[in-house]
Amino acid sequence: MSILVLGGAGYIGSHTVYELIDNGYNVVVADNMSTGHKEAVHSSAKLYIGDIRKEEFIENIFENESIDAVIHFAAFSVVSESMEEPLKYYNNNVYGTMVLLQSMEKHNVKNIVFSSTAAAYGEPQKVPISENDKTEPTNTYGQTKLSIEKMMKWQSLAKGLKFVALRYFNACGAHISANIGEDHSPETHLIPIILQVPNKKREFITIFGNDYNTPDGTCIRDYIHVTDLAKAHILAVKYLLNGGKSDIFNLGNGIGFSVKEVINAAEKVTGFEIPKVIGKRRLGDPAKLVASSQKAKDILGWKPEFKDIDSIIQTAWQWHKNHPNGY
Ligand code: UFG
């Protein structure tokens, strides 16, 4: 069974490749290395370096490899940048996926698991958030992911494409081996930023607002371990190959932690005190985002294994401690 992983040198992609290989799949990775890392690609995967927006590049893969399903992570994902350069996001994320879907159609590859996001919802109507809740993204990044979901829907109705879109909440943690982990440049995510303090890369952490309508005033998020996300992709591939219908699933732990709680947990795990400064709210941050992942549990049989924030941060810390400068 051969799986093509687009963006397989990135954070969630590389962890999914590790899981696929551990589960006996033959893996082909394609990545343009704009944000990915060669070192993150498992040595048993076959790597093609190039851009999915280039028709010849993607065509060549489908012509040379016999692909049963595609897992698609290749996208830009920095929310703030997406607000400054919206067309850059439409071009890479939406246009790139369009070229991919055209090529899949041409080569009769029917199954795709797509990396979507909780940012598709925007400001939630209620928490926990369910898949049928209103989707009104408050940033271009979330909008491009939602547009891709719609594009896949229409392509599935017209041409029989089969897709699963997985809307992740806050991906975090690192592979248990500590060989791969999170390495973004610039880093914007809370946990790696916090861990830069005990790693002596930063002196303090700025909390973006402590006047939210939450128990301690700081934003609440649903932190889900990257290996649990990776496992969900494999279940989604199996679901599609077993005849499951196209669908959308949330992936989160269903438990919310505030920024302060995450910092406290990181202090406990690392044994370092982490100085904090209260800063201004970051534009577009909802107070509370927590997933209902009941649908993924019921239909895909997904069971996230990393439940508590300490054990998630522990894996992230092992990675960052061993790789203070990333890959
Ligand atoms: N935060 C701080 N200080 C920092 C960094 C983050 O206080 O230095 C806070 C944020 O304000 C937010 C929380 O920590 O309240 C988590 O922030 P992240 O940037 O780690 O994650 P987000 O919740 O903003 O974003 C994540 C994904 C996005 C996705 C979004 C969906 O990283 O890709 O969830 O809601 F779009």
Coordinates of C-alpha atoms and ligand atoms in Angstrom, one line a residue:
M1 CA 0.0 0.0 0.0
S2 CA 1.6 3.3 -1.1
I3 CA 0.8 6.6 0.4
L4 CA 1.9 10.0 -1.1
V5 CA 2.5 12.5 1.7
L6 CA 2.6 16.1 0.4
G7 CA 4.4 18.3 2.9
G8 CA 6.0 15.2 4.5
A9 CA 9.1 17.2 5.6
G10 CA 7.0 19.5 7.8
Y11 CA 6.0 19.2 11.4
I12 CA 2.8 17.1 11.3
G13 CA 3.7 15.6 8.0
S14 CA 7.0 14.1 9.2
H15 CA 5.3 12.6 12.3
T16 CA 2.7 11.1 10.0
V17 CA 5.4 9.6 7.8
Y18 CA 7.0 7.9 10.9
E19 CA 3.6 6.4 11.9
L20 CA 2.9 5.2 8.3
I21 CA 6.3 3.5 8.1
D22 CA 5.8 1.9 11.6
N23 CA 2.5 0.5 10.3
G24 CA 4.1 -1.1 7.2
Y25 CA 3.0 1.4 4.5
N26 CA 5.2 2.3 1.6
V27 CA 5.7 6.1 1.8
V28 CA 6.4 8.6 -0.9
V29 CA 7.1 12.2 0.3
A30 CA 6.9 15.3 -1.8
D31 CA 8.0 18.6 -0.3
N32 CA 9.3 21.9 -1.7
M33 CA 11.4 22.4 1.4
S34 CA 10.1 26.0 1.8
T35 CA 9.3 25.3 5.5
G36 CA 10.2 21.6 5.7
H37 CA 13.4 19.9 6.7
K38 CA 15.2 17.1 4.9
E39 CA 16.3 15.7 8.2
A40 CA 12.7 15.3 9.3
V41 CA 12.0 12.8 6.4
H42 CA 12.2 9.2 7.6
S43 CA 15.0 7.4 5.8
S44 CA 12.6 4.7 4.5
A45 CA 10.5 7.2 2.7
K46 CA 11.2 8.0 -1.0
L47 CA 11.6 11.8 -1.3
Y48 CA 10.7 14.0 -4.2
I49 CA 11.7 17.7 -3.8
G50 CA 9.5 20.1 -5.7
D51 CA 6.3 22.1 -5.7
I52 CA 2.8 20.8 -6.1
R53 CA 1.9 24.0 -8.0
K54 CA 4.2 22.7 -10.8
E55 CA 2.0 20.3 -12.8
E56 CA 5.0 18.5 -14.3
F57 CA 6.3 17.8 -10.8
I58 CA 3.2 16.2 -9.4
E59 CA 2.4 14.4 -12.7
N60 CA 5.8 12.8 -12.7
I61 CA 5.1 11.4 -9.2
F62 CA 1.8 9.9 -10.2
E63 CA 3.4 8.5 -13.4
N64 CA 6.3 6.8 -11.5
E65 CA 4.6 5.6 -8.3
S66 CA 1.5 3.6 -7.8
I67 CA -0.3 5.7 -5.2
D68 CA -3.4 4.4 -3.3
A69 CA -4.0 7.5 -1.3
V70 CA -2.7 11.0 -0.8
I71 CA -2.2 12.8 2.6
H72 CA -1.9 16.5 1.9
F73 CA -0.1 18.8 4.4
A74 CA 1.6 21.1 1.8
A75 CA 0.5 24.6 2.8
F76 CA 1.6 27.8 4.4
S77 CA 0.2 28.1 7.9
V78 CA 1.3 31.3 9.7
V79 CA -1.9 33.1 10.6
S80 CA -0.4 36.5 10.9
E81 CA 1.5 36.2 7.6
S82 CA -1.8 35.1 6.0
M83 CA -3.3 38.5 7.0
E84 CA -0.4 40.4 5.4
E85 CA 0.0 38.3 2.3
P86 CA -3.4 36.8 1.5
L87 CA -2.6 36.0 -2.1
K88 CA 0.5 34.1 -1.1
Y89 CA -1.8 31.8 0.9
Y90 CA -4.4 31.5 -1.8
N91 CA -1.7 30.7 -4.3
N92 CA 0.1 28.0 -2.3
N93 CA -2.8 26.5 -0.4
V94 CA -5.8 26.8 -2.8
Y95 CA -4.1 26.9 -6.2
G96 CA -1.6 24.2 -5.1
T97 CA -4.4 21.9 -4.1
M98 CA -6.3 22.6 -7.3
V99 CA -3.3 21.4 -9.4
L100 CA -3.0 18.4 -7.1
L101 CA -6.7 17.5 -7.6
Q102 CA -6.4 17.9 -11.3
S103 CA -3.5 15.5 -11.4
M104 CA -5.3 13.0 -9.1
E105 CA -8.3 13.1 -11.4
K106 CA -6.1 12.5 -14.5
H107 CA -4.3 9.5 -12.8
N108 CA -7.5 8.1 -11.3
V109 CA -6.2 8.5 -7.7
K110 CA -9.4 8.9 -5.7
N111 CA -8.5 9.2 -2.0
I112 CA -7.2 12.2 -0.1
V113 CA -6.8 13.0 3.5
F114 CA -6.5 16.7 4.0
S115 CA -4.9 18.7 6.7
S116 CA -7.5 21.3 7.8
T117 CA -7.7 23.5 10.8
A118 CA -9.8 24.7 13.7
A119 CA -9.2 28.1 12.2
A120 CA -12.0 27.2 9.7
Y121 CA -14.5 28.0 12.5
G122 CA -13.4 31.4 13.5
E123 CA -15.0 32.8 16.6
P124 CA -17.0 29.8 18.0
Q125 CA -20.7 29.8 18.6
K126 CA -20.3 27.4 21.5
V127 CA -17.6 25.1 23.0
P128 CA -16.9 22.3 22.5
I129 CA -17.0 22.9 18.8
S130 CA -18.7 20.4 16.5
E131 CA -18.1 19.8 12.8
N132 CA -21.6 21.2 11.9
D133 CA -21.0 24.5 13.7
K134 CA -20.8 27.7 11.7
T135 CA -17.5 28.2 9.7
E136 CA -16.6 31.9 9.5
P137 CA -12.8 32.1 9.5
T138 CA -11.3 35.3 11.0
N139 CA -8.1 34.9 9.0
T140 CA -6.9 34.1 5.5
Y141 CA -5.2 31.0 6.5
G142 CA -8.4 29.4 7.9
Q143 CA -10.3 30.7 4.9
T144 CA -7.9 29.0 2.4
K145 CA -8.3 25.7 4.3
L146 CA -12.1 26.0 4.2
S147 CA -12.0 26.9 0.5
I148 CA -10.0 23.7 -0.1
E149 CA -12.6 21.7 1.8
K150 CA -15.3 23.1 -0.4
M151 CA -13.2 22.5 -3.6
M152 CA -12.8 18.8 -2.5
K153 CA -16.6 18.6 -1.8
W154 CA -17.5 19.7 -5.3
Q155 CA -14.9 17.6 -6.9
S156 CA -16.2 14.6 -5.0
L157 CA -19.7 15.2 -6.2
A158 CA -18.7 15.7 -9.8
K159 CA -15.8 13.2 -10.2
G160 CA -16.0 10.7 -7.3
L161 CA -13.0 12.1 -5.4
K162 CA -13.1 10.7 -1.8
F163 CA -11.8 13.0 0.9
V164 CA -11.4 13.3 4.7
A165 CA -10.7 16.7 6.0
L166 CA -9.2 16.7 9.5
R167 CA -9.6 20.0 11.4
Y168 CA -6.8 20.1 14.0
F169 CA -6.9 22.1 17.1
N170 CA -3.5 23.0 18.7
A171 CA -0.9 20.5 17.4
C172 CA 2.0 20.1 19.8
G173 CA 4.6 17.7 21.2
A174 CA 7.2 15.7 19.4
H175 CA 7.9 12.1 18.4
I176 CA 8.7 9.9 21.4
S177 CA 12.2 9.2 20.0
A178 CA 12.9 12.9 20.1
N179 CA 14.4 12.5 16.6
I180 CA 11.8 14.8 15.0
G181 CA 9.8 17.7 16.4
E182 CA 8.6 21.2 15.9
D183 CA 11.0 23.6 14.1
H184 CA 9.3 26.7 12.6
S185 CA 11.0 29.8 11.5
P186 CA 9.8 32.2 12.8
E187 CA 8.3 30.2 15.7
T188 CA 4.8 31.5 16.6
H189 CA 3.4 28.6 18.7
L190 CA 3.0 28.8 22.4
I191 CA 4.8 25.6 23.6
P192 CA 8.0 25.9 21.6
I193 CA 8.2 29.6 22.5
I194 CA 7.9 28.8 26.2
L195 CA 10.6 26.1 25.9
Q196 CA 13.0 28.6 24.4
V197 CA 13.3 30.1 27.9
P198 CA 14.7 27.0 29.6
N199 CA 16.8 26.4 26.4
K200 CA 18.3 29.9 27.0
K201 CA 17.1 31.2 23.6
R202 CA 14.7 33.7 25.2
E203 CA 14.5 35.5 28.5
F204 CA 10.7 35.6 29.1
I205 CA 7.4 34.7 27.5
T206 CA 4.8 37.3 26.6
I207 CA 1.3 36.3 27.5
F208 CA -1.0 37.8 24.8
G209 CA -3.7 39.3 27.0
N210 CA -4.9 38.4 30.5
D211 CA -8.3 40.1 30.3
Y212 CA -10.2 37.4 28.4
N213 CA -13.5 36.0 29.7
T214 CA -11.8 32.8 31.1
P215 CA -11.1 31.7 34.7
D216 CA -7.5 33.1 34.7
G217 CA -8.1 35.7 32.0
T218 CA -5.8 34.0 29.5
C219 CA -6.9 32.2 26.3
I220 CA -7.9 28.5 26.4
R221 CA -6.9 26.1 23.7
D222 CA -7.2 22.4 23.0
Y223 CA -3.6 20.9 22.8
I224 CA -3.4 17.7 20.9
H225 CA -0.2 15.6 20.5
V226 CA 1.2 15.4 17.0
T227 CA 1.5 11.6 17.1
D228 CA -2.2 11.4 18.0
L229 CA -2.8 13.6 14.9
A230 CA -0.6 11.4 12.8
K231 CA -2.5 8.2 13.9
A232 CA -5.8 9.9 12.9
H233 CA -4.5 10.3 9.4
I234 CA -3.8 6.6 9.1
L235 CA -7.3 5.8 10.4
A236 CA -8.7 8.2 7.8
V237 CA -6.8 6.5 5.0
K238 CA -8.1 3.1 6.1
Y239 CA -11.6 4.5 6.4
L240 CA -11.5 5.8 2.8
L241 CA -9.9 2.7 1.4
N242 CA -12.7 0.6 3.2
G243 CA -15.4 2.6 1.4
G244 CA -16.1 5.3 3.9
K245 CA -17.8 8.4 2.5
S246 CA -16.2 11.8 2.3
D247 CA -16.4 13.7 5.6
I248 CA -14.9 16.2 8.0
F249 CA -13.6 15.5 11.5
N250 CA -12.3 17.6 14.4
L251 CA -9.2 16.4 16.1
G252 CA -8.6 17.6 19.6
N253 CA -8.4 16.3 23.2
G254 CA -11.6 18.0 24.2
I255 CA -9.8 19.5 27.2
G256 CA -8.9 23.2 27.4
F257 CA -5.8 24.6 29.0
S258 CA -5.1 28.3 29.5
V259 CA -1.9 30.0 28.5
K260 CA -1.0 30.3 32.2
E261 CA -1.8 26.6 32.8
V262 CA 0.5 25.7 29.9
I263 CA 3.3 27.8 31.3
N264 CA 2.9 26.3 34.7
A265 CA 3.0 22.8 33.2
A266 CA 6.2 23.7 31.3
E267 CA 7.8 24.9 34.5
K268 CA 6.9 21.6 36.2
V269 CA 8.2 19.5 33.3
T270 CA 11.5 21.4 32.8
G271 CA 12.2 22.4 36.4
F272 CA 12.9 26.0 35.3
E273 CA 11.0 29.1 36.3
I274 CA 9.7 30.9 33.2
P275 CA 9.4 34.7 33.5
K276 CA 6.2 36.1 32.1
V277 CA 5.2 39.5 30.8
I278 CA 1.6 40.4 30.2
G279 CA 1.3 41.9 26.7
K280 CA -1.5 43.1 24.5
R281 CA -4.1 40.7 23.0
R282 CA -3.1 39.2 19.7
L283 CA -5.5 40.2 17.0
G284 CA -8.1 37.5 16.1
D285 CA -7.5 35.3 19.1
P286 CA -10.8 33.8 20.3
A287 CA -11.0 33.4 24.1
K288 CA -11.7 29.7 24.1
L289 CA -11.3 26.9 21.5
V290 CA -12.0 23.4 22.5
A291 CA -13.0 20.5 20.1
S292 CA -15.6 17.9 20.3
S293 CA -13.8 15.0 18.6
Q294 CA -16.7 12.5 19.3
K295 CA -17.3 12.1 15.5
A296 CA -13.6 11.0 14.9
K297 CA -13.8 8.6 17.8
D298 CA -17.2 7.1 16.7
I299 CA -16.5 6.9 13.0
L300 CA -12.7 6.6 12.6
G301 CA -12.2 4.8 15.9
W302 CA -9.6 7.4 17.0
K303 CA -8.4 7.4 20.6
P304 CA -5.9 10.1 21.5
E305 CA -3.3 8.7 23.8
F306 CA -1.6 11.8 25.1
K307 CA -4.3 13.2 27.4
D308 CA -2.4 15.3 29.9
I309 CA -0.6 18.5 29.1
D310 CA 2.5 17.5 31.2
S311 CA 3.2 14.4 29.1
I312 CA 2.7 16.3 25.9
I313 CA 5.1 19.0 27.0
Q314 CA 7.6 16.3 28.2
T315 CA 7.9 15.0 24.6
A316 CA 8.3 18.6 23.2
W317 CA 11.0 19.3 25.9
Q318 CA 13.0 16.2 25.0
W319 CA 13.1 17.3 21.4
H320 CA 13.9 20.9 22.0
K321 CA 16.5 20.1 24.7
N322 CA 18.3 17.8 22.3
H323 CA 17.9 20.1 19.3
P324 CA 18.1 23.7 20.7
N325 CA 18.7 25.0 17.2
G326 CA 16.1 22.8 15.5
Y327 CA 17.2 20.4 12.7
Ligands
UFG1 N1 0.4 32.8 23.0 C1 0.9 33.7 23.9 N2 2.2 34.1 23.8 C2 3.0 33.6 22.7 C3 2.4 32.7 21.8 C4 1.1 32.4 22.0 O1 0.3 34.2 24.9 O2 4.2 34.0 22.6 C5 -1.0 32.4 23.2 C6 -1.9 32.8 22.0 O3 -2.4 34.1 22.2 C7 -3.0 31.8 22.1 C8 -2.3 30.5 22.7 O4 -1.1 31.0 23.2 O5 -4.0 32.2 23.0 C9 -1.9 29.5 21.6 O6 -1.3 30.2 20.5 P1 -0.6 29.5 19.3 O7 0.0 30.5 18.4 O8 0.3 28.4 19.8 O9 -1.8 28.7 18.6 P2 -3.2 29.3 18.0 O10 -4.2 28.8 18.9 O11 -3.1 30.8 17.7 O12 -3.2 28.7 16.6 C10 -3.3 27.3 16.4 C11 -2.6 26.9 15.1 C12 -3.0 27.6 13.9 C13 -4.5 27.4 13.8 C14 -5.2 27.8 15.0 C15 -6.6 27.4 15.0 O13 -1.2 27.1 15.3 O14 -2.4 27.1 12.8 O15 -4.7 27.1 16.2 O16 -7.4 28.1 15.9 F1 -5.0 28.2 12.8

